PDB file of C-alpha atoms in Angstrom:
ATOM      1  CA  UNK B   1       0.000   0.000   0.000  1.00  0.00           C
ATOM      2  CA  UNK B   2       2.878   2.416   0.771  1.00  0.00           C
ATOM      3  CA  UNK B   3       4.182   1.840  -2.745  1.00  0.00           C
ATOM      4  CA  UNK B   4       1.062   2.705  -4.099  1.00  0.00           C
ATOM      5  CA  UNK B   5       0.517   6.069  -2.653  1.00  0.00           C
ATOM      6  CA  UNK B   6       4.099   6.899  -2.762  1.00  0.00           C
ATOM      7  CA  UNK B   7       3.567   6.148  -6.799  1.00  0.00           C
ATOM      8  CA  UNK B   8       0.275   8.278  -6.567  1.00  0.00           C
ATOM      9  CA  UNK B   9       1.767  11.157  -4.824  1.00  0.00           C
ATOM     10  CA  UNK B  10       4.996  11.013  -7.499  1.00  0.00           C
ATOM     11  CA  UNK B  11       2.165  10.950 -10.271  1.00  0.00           C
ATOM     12  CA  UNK B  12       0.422  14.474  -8.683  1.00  0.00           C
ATOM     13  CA  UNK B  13       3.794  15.774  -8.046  1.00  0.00           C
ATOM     14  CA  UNK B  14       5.270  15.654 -11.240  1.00  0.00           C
ATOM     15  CA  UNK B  15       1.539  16.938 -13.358  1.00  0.00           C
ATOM     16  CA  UNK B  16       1.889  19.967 -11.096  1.00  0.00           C
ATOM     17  CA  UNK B  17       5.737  20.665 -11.258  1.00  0.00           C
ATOM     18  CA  UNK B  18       5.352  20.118 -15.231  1.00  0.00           C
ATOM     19  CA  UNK B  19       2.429  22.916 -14.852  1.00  0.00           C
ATOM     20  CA  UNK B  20       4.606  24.986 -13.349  1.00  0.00           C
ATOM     21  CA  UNK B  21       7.421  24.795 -15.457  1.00  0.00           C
ATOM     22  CA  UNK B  22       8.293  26.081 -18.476  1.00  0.00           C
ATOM     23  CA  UNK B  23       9.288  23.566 -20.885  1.00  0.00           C
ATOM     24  CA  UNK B  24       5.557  22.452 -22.493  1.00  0.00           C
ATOM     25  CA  UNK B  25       5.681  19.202 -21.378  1.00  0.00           C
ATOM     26  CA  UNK B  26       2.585  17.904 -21.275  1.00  0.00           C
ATOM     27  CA  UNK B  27       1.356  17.464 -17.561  1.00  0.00           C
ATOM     28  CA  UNK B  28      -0.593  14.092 -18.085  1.00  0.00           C
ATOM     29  CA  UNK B  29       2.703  12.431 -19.775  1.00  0.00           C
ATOM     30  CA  UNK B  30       4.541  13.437 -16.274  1.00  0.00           C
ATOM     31  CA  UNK B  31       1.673  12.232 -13.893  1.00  0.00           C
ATOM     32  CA  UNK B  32       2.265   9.025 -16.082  1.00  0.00           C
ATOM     33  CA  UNK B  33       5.733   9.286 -15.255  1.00  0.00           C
ATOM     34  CA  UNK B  34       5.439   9.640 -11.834  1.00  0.00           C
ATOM     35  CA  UNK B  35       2.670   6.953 -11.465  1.00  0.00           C
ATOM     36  CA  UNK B  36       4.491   4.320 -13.333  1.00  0.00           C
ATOM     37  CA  UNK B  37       8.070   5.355 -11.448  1.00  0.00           C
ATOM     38  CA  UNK B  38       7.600   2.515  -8.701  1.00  0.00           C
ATOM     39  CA  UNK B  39       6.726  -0.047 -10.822  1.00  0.00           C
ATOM     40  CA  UNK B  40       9.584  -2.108 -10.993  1.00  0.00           C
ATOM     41  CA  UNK B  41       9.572  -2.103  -7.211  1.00  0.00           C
ATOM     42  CA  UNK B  42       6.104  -3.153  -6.902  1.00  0.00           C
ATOM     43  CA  UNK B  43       6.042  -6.173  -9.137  1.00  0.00           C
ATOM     44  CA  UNK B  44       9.580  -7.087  -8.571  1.00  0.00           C
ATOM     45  CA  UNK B  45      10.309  -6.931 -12.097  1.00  0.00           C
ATOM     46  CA  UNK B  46      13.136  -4.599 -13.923  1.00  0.00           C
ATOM     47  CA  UNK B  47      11.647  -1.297 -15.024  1.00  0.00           C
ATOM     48  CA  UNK B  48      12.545  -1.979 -18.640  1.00  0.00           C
ATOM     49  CA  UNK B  49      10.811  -5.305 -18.815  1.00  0.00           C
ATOM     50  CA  UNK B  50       7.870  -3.804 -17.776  1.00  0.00           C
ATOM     51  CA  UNK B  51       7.366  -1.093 -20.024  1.00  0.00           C
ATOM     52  CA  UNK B  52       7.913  -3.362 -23.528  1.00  0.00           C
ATOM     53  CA  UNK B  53       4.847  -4.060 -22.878  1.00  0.00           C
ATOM     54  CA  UNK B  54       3.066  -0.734 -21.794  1.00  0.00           C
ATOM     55  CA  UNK B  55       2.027   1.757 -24.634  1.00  0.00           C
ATOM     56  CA  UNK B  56       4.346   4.702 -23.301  1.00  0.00           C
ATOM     57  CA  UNK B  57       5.736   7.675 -25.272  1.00  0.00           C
ATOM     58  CA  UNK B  58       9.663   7.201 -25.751  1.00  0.00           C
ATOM     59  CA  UNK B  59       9.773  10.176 -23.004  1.00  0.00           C
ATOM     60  CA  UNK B  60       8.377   7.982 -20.358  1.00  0.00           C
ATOM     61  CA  UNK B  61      10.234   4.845 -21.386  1.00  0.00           C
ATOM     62  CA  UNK B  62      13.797   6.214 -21.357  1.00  0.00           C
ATOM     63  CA  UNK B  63      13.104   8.267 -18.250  1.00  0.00           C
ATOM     64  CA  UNK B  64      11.703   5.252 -16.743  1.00  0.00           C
ATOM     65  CA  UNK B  65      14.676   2.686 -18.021  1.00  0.00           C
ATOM     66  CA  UNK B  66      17.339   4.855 -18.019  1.00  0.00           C
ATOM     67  CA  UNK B  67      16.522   8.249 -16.050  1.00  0.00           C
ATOM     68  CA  UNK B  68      17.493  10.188 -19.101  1.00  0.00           C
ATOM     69  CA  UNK B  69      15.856  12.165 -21.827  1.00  0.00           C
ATOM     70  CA  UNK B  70      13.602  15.635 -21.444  1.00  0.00           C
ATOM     71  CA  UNK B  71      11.402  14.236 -18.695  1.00  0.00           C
ATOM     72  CA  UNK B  72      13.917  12.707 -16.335  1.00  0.00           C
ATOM     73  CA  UNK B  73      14.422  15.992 -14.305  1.00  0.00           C
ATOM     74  CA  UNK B  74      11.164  15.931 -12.931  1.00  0.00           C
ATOM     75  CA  UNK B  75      11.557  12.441 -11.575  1.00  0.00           C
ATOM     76  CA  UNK B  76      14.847  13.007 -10.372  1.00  0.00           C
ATOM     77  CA  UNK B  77      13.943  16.271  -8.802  1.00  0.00           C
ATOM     78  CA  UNK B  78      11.028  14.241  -7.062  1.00  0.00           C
ATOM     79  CA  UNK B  79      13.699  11.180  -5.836  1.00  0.00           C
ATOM     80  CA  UNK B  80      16.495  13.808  -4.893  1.00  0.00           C
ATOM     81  CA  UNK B  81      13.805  15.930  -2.464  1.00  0.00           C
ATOM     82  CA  UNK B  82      12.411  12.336  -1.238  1.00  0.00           C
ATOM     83  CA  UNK B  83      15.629  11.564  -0.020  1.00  0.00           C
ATOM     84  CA  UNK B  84      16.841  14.811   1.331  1.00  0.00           C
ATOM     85  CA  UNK B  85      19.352  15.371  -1.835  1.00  0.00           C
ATOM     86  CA  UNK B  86      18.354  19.099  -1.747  1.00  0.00           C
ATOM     87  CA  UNK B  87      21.343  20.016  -4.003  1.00  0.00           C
ATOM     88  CA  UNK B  88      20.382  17.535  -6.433  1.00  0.00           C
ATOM     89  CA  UNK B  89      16.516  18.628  -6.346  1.00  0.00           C
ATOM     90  CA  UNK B  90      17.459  21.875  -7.122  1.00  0.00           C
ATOM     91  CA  UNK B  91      19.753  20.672  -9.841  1.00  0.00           C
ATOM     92  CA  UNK B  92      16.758  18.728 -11.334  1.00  0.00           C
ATOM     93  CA  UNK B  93      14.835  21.691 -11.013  1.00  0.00           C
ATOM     94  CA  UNK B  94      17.174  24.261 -12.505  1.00  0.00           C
ATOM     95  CA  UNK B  95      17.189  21.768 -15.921  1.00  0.00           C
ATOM     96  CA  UNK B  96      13.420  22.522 -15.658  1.00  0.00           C
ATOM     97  CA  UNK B  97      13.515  26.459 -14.608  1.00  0.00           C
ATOM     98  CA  UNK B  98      10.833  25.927 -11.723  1.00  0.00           C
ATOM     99  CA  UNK B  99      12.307  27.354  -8.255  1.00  0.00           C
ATOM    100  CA  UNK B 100      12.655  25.729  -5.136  1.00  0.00           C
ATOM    101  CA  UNK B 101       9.573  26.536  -3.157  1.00  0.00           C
ATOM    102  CA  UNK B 102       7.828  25.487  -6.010  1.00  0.00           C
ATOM    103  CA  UNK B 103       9.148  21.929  -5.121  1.00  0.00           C
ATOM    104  CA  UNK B 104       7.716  22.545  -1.805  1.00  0.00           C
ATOM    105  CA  UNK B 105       4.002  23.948  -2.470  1.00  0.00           C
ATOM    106  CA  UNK B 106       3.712  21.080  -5.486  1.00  0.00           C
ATOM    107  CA  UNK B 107       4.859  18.681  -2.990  1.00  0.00           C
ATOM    108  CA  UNK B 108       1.934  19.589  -0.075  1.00  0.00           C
ATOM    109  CA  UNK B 109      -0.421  19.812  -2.742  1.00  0.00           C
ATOM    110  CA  UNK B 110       0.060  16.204  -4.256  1.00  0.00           C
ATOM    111  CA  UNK B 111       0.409  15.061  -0.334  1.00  0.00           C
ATOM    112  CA  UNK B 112      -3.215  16.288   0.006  1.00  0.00           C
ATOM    113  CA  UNK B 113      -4.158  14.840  -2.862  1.00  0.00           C
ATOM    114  CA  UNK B 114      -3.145  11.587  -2.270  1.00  0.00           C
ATOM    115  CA  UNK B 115      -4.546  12.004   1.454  1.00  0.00           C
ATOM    116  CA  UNK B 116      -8.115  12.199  -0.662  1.00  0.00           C
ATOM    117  CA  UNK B 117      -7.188   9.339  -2.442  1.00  0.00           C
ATOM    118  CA  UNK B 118      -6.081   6.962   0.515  1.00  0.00           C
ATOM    119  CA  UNK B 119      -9.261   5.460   1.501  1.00  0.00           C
ATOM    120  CA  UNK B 120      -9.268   4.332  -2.264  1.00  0.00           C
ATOM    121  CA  UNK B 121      -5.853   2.352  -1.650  1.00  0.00           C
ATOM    122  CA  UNK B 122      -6.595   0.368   1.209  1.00  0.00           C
TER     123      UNK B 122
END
């Protein structure tokens, strides 16, 4: 269950930060991202594996299996600031031009979110 809301609160996190910055990525393909970015840890089952078989833009795929490519900021700005790497957050985030207390506000908001959500994921 943790996994699951950890992977629903990534998914929020990332549509908002991608709404925030300025690149035009789409905000559904990063709620994707973010939703799909436990994956391999839930089914015990390497990442890329699991998404040969899932119809995912290239984006999500090589961000997923590799953590490269124009949408891998936004995960690893989300990892970094889950794991107290506040240098490498704002590294992540500086690739993306969304400031720090961005991270934070996105980060209570998908946290309430998924709060709304958790009676779902029981």
């Amino acid at each position: 269950n943790e996994l699951m809301r950890l992977s629903m609160i990534r998914a929020e996190w990332c549509r908002l930060l991608a709404e925030r910055g300025g690149s035009g990525h789409e905000p559904a393909q990063l709620f994707l991202l973010g939703l799909f970015s436990l994956l391999d840890a839930m089914l015990d089952m390497p990442m890329a594996e699991i998404t040969a078989s899932l119809p995912l833009s290239v984006a999500i795929v090589t961000a997923l299996n590799s953590g490269t490519g124009p949408l891998a900021p936004y995960l690893q700005a989300v990892q970094a600031y889950e794991q107290g790497n506040f240098l490498g957050c704002v590294e992540a985030l500086q690739q993306l031009a969304i400031d720090s207390e961005s991270m934070i506000s996105t980060y209570i908001k998908a946290l309430a979110w998924a709060d709304q959500l958790d009676p779902y994921l029981q």
